PDB file of C-alpha atoms in Angstrom:
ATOM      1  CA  UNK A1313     -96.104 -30.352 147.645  1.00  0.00           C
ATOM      2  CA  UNK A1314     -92.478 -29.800 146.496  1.00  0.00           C
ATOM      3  CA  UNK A1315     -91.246 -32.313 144.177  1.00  0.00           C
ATOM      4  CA  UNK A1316     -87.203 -32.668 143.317  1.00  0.00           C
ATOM      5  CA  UNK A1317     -86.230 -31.635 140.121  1.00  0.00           C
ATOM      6  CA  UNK A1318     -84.960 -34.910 138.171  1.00  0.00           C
ATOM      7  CA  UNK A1319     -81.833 -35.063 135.877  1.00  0.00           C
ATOM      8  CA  UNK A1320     -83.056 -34.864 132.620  1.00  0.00           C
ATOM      9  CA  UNK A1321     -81.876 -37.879 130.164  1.00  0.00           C
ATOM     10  CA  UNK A1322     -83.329 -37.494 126.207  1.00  0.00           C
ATOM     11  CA  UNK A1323     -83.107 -41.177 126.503  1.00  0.00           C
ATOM     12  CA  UNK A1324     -86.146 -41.549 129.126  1.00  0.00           C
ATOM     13  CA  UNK A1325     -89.849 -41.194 128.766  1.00  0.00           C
ATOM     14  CA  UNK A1326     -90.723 -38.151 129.798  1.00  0.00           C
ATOM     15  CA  UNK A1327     -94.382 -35.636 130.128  1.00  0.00           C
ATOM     16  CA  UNK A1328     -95.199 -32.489 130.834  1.00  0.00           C
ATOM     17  CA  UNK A1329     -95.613 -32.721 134.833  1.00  0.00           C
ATOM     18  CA  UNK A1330     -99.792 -33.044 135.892  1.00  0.00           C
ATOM     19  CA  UNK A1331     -99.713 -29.702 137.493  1.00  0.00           C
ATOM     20  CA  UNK A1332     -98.498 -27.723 134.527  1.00  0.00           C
ATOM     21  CA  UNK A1333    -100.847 -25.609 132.373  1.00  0.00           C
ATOM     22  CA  UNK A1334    -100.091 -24.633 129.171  1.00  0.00           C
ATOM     23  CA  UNK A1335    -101.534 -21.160 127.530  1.00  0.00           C
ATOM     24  CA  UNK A1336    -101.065 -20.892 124.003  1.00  0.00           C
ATOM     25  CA  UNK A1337     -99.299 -17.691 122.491  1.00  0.00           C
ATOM     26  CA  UNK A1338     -98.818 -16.141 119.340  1.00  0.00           C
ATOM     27  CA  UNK A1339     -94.510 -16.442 120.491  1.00  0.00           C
ATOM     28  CA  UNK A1340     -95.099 -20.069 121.701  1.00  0.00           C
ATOM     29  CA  UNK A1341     -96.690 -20.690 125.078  1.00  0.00           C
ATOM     30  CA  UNK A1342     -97.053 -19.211 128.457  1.00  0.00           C
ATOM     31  CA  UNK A1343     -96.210 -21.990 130.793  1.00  0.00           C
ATOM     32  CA  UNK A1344     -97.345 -21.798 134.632  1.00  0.00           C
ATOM     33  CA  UNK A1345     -96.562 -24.618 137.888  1.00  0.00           C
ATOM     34  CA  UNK A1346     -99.851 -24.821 139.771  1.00  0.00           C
ATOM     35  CA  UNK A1347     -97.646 -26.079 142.536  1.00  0.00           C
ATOM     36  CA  UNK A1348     -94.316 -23.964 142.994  1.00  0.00           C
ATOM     37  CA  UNK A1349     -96.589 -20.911 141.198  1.00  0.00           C
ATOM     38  CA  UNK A1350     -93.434 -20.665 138.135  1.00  0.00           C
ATOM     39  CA  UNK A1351     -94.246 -18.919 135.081  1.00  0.00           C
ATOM     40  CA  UNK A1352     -91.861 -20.025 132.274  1.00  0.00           C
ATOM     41  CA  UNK A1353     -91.790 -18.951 128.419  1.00  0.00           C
ATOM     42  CA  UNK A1354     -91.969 -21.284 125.379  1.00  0.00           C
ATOM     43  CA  UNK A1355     -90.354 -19.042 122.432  1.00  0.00           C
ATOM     44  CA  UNK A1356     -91.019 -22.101 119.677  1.00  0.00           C
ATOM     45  CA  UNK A1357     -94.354 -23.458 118.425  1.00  0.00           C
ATOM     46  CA  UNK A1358     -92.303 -26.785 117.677  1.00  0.00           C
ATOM     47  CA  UNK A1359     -91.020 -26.752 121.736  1.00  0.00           C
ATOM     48  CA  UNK A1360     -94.301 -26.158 122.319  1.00  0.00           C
ATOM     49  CA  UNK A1361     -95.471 -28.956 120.574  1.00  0.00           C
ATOM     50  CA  UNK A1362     -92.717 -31.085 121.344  1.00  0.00           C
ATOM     51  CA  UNK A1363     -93.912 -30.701 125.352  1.00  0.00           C
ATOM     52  CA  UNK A1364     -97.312 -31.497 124.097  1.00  0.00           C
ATOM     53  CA  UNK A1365     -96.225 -34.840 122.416  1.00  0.00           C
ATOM     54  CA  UNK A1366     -93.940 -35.634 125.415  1.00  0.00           C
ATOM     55  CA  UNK A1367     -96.383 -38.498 126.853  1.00  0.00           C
ATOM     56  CA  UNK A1368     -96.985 -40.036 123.577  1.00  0.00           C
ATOM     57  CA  UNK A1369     -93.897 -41.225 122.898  1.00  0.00           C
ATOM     58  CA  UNK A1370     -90.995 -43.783 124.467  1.00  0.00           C
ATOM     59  CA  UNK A1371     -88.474 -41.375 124.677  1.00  0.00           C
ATOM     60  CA  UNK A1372     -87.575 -37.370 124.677  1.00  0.00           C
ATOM     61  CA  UNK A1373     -85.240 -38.774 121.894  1.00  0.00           C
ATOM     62  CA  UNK A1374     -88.419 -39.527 120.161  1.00  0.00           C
ATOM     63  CA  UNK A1375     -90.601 -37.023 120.573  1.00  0.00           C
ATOM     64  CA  UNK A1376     -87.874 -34.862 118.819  1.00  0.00           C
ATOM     65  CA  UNK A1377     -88.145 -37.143 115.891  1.00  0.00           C
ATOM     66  CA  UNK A1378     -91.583 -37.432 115.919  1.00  0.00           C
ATOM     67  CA  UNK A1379     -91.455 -33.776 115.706  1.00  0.00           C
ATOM     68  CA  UNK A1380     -89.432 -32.585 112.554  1.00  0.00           C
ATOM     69  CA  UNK A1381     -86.589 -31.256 115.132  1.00  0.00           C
ATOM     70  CA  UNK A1382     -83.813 -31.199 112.783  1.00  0.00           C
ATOM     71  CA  UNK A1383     -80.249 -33.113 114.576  1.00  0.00           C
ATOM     72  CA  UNK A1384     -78.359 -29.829 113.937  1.00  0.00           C
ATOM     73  CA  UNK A1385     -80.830 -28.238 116.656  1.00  0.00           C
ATOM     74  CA  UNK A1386     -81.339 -31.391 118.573  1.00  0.00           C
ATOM     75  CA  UNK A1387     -79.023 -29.874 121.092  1.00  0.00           C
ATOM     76  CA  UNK A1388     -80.670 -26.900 121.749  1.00  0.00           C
ATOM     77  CA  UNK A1389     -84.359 -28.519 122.338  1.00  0.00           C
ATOM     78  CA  UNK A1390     -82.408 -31.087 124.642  1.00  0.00           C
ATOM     79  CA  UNK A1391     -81.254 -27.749 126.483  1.00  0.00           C
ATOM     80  CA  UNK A1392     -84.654 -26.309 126.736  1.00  0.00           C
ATOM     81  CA  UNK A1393     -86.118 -29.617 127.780  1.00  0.00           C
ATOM     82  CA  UNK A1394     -83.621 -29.991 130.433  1.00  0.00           C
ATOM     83  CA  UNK A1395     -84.271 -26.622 131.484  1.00  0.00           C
ATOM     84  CA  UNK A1396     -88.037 -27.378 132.042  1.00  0.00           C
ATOM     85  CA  UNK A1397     -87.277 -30.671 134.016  1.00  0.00           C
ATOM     86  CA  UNK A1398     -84.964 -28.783 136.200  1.00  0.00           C
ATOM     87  CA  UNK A1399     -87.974 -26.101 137.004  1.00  0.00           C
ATOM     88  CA  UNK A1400     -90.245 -29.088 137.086  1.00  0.00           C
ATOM     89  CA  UNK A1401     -92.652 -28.363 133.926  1.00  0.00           C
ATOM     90  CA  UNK A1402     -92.047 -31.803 132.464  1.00  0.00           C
ATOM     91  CA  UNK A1403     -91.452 -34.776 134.814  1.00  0.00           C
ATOM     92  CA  UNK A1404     -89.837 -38.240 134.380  1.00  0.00           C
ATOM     93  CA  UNK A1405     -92.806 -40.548 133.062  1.00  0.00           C
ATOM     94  CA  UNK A1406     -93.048 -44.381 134.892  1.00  0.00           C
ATOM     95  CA  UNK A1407     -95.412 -45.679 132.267  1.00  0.00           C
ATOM     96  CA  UNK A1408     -95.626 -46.767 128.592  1.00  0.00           C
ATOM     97  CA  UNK A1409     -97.649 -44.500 126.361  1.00  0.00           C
ATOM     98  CA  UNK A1410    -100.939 -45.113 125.885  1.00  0.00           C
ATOM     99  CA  UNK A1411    -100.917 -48.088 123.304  1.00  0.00           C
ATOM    100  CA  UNK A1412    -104.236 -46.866 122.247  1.00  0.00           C
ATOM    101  CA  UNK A1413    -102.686 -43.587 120.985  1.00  0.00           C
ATOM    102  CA  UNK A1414    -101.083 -43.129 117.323  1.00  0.00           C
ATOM    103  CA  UNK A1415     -97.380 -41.904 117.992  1.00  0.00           C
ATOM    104  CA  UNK A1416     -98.049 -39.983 114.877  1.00  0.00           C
ATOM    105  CA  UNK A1417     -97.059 -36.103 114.744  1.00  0.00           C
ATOM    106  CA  UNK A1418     -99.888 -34.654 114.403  1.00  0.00           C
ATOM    107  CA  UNK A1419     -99.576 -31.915 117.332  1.00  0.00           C
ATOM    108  CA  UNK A1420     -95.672 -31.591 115.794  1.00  0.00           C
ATOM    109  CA  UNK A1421     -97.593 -30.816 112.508  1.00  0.00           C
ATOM    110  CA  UNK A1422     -99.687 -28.313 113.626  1.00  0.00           C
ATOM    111  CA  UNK A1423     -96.999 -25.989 115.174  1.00  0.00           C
ATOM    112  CA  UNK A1424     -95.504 -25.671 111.946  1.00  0.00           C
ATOM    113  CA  UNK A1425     -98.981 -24.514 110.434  1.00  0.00           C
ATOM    114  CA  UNK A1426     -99.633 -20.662 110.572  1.00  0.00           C
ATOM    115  CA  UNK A1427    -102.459 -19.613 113.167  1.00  0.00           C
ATOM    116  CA  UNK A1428    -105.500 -18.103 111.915  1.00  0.00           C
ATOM    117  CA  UNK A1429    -106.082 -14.423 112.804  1.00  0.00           C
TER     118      UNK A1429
END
């Protein structure tokens, strides 16, 4: 089922969309649409992460913050992000995020720590 791409807006709740898979990747992440069969490239642990943490938070806007994204790169992840709504990996979110859920940044955390060989 197609689905239109939406405008992306840092200001909105956003997720990464329900038929998105993520692989993780000693560059990032392999990302791959189940539905419109795209393969896309996350080059950033923290992008990676920040797609991850997309659903816990109110905003895009937060997310980044929630993150560690520094403002002097803000613009660049707000690039990347729009890119990915535009090629429908992450997807406009209707609802609030789970209130059960700490909006802590943990996942953000853990892209910053070294992977284990």
């Amino acid at each position: 089922m197609p689905t239109t791409a939406v405008a992306f807006d840092p200001s909105l709740p956003w997720q990464k969309a329900r038929s998105v898979a993520l692989r993780p990747e000693p560059f990032g992440a392999l990302v791959y649409h189940f539905g419109n069969r795209k393969l896309s490239f996350l080059k950033s642990r923290t992008l990676v992460a920040v797609v991850e943490a997309l659903a816990e938070h109110p905003t895009a806007d937060a997310t980044l913050t929630a993150c560690g994204v520094p403002e002097a790169q803000r613009g660049t992840y707000v690039k990347a992000l729009a890119d990915l709504a535009r090629s429908n990996m992450i997807e406009a979110r209707t609802s609030l995020p789970p209130a059960t859920r700490r909006l802590a940044a943990d996942a953000c955390r853990q892209a910053d720590q070294p992977e284990d060989s």
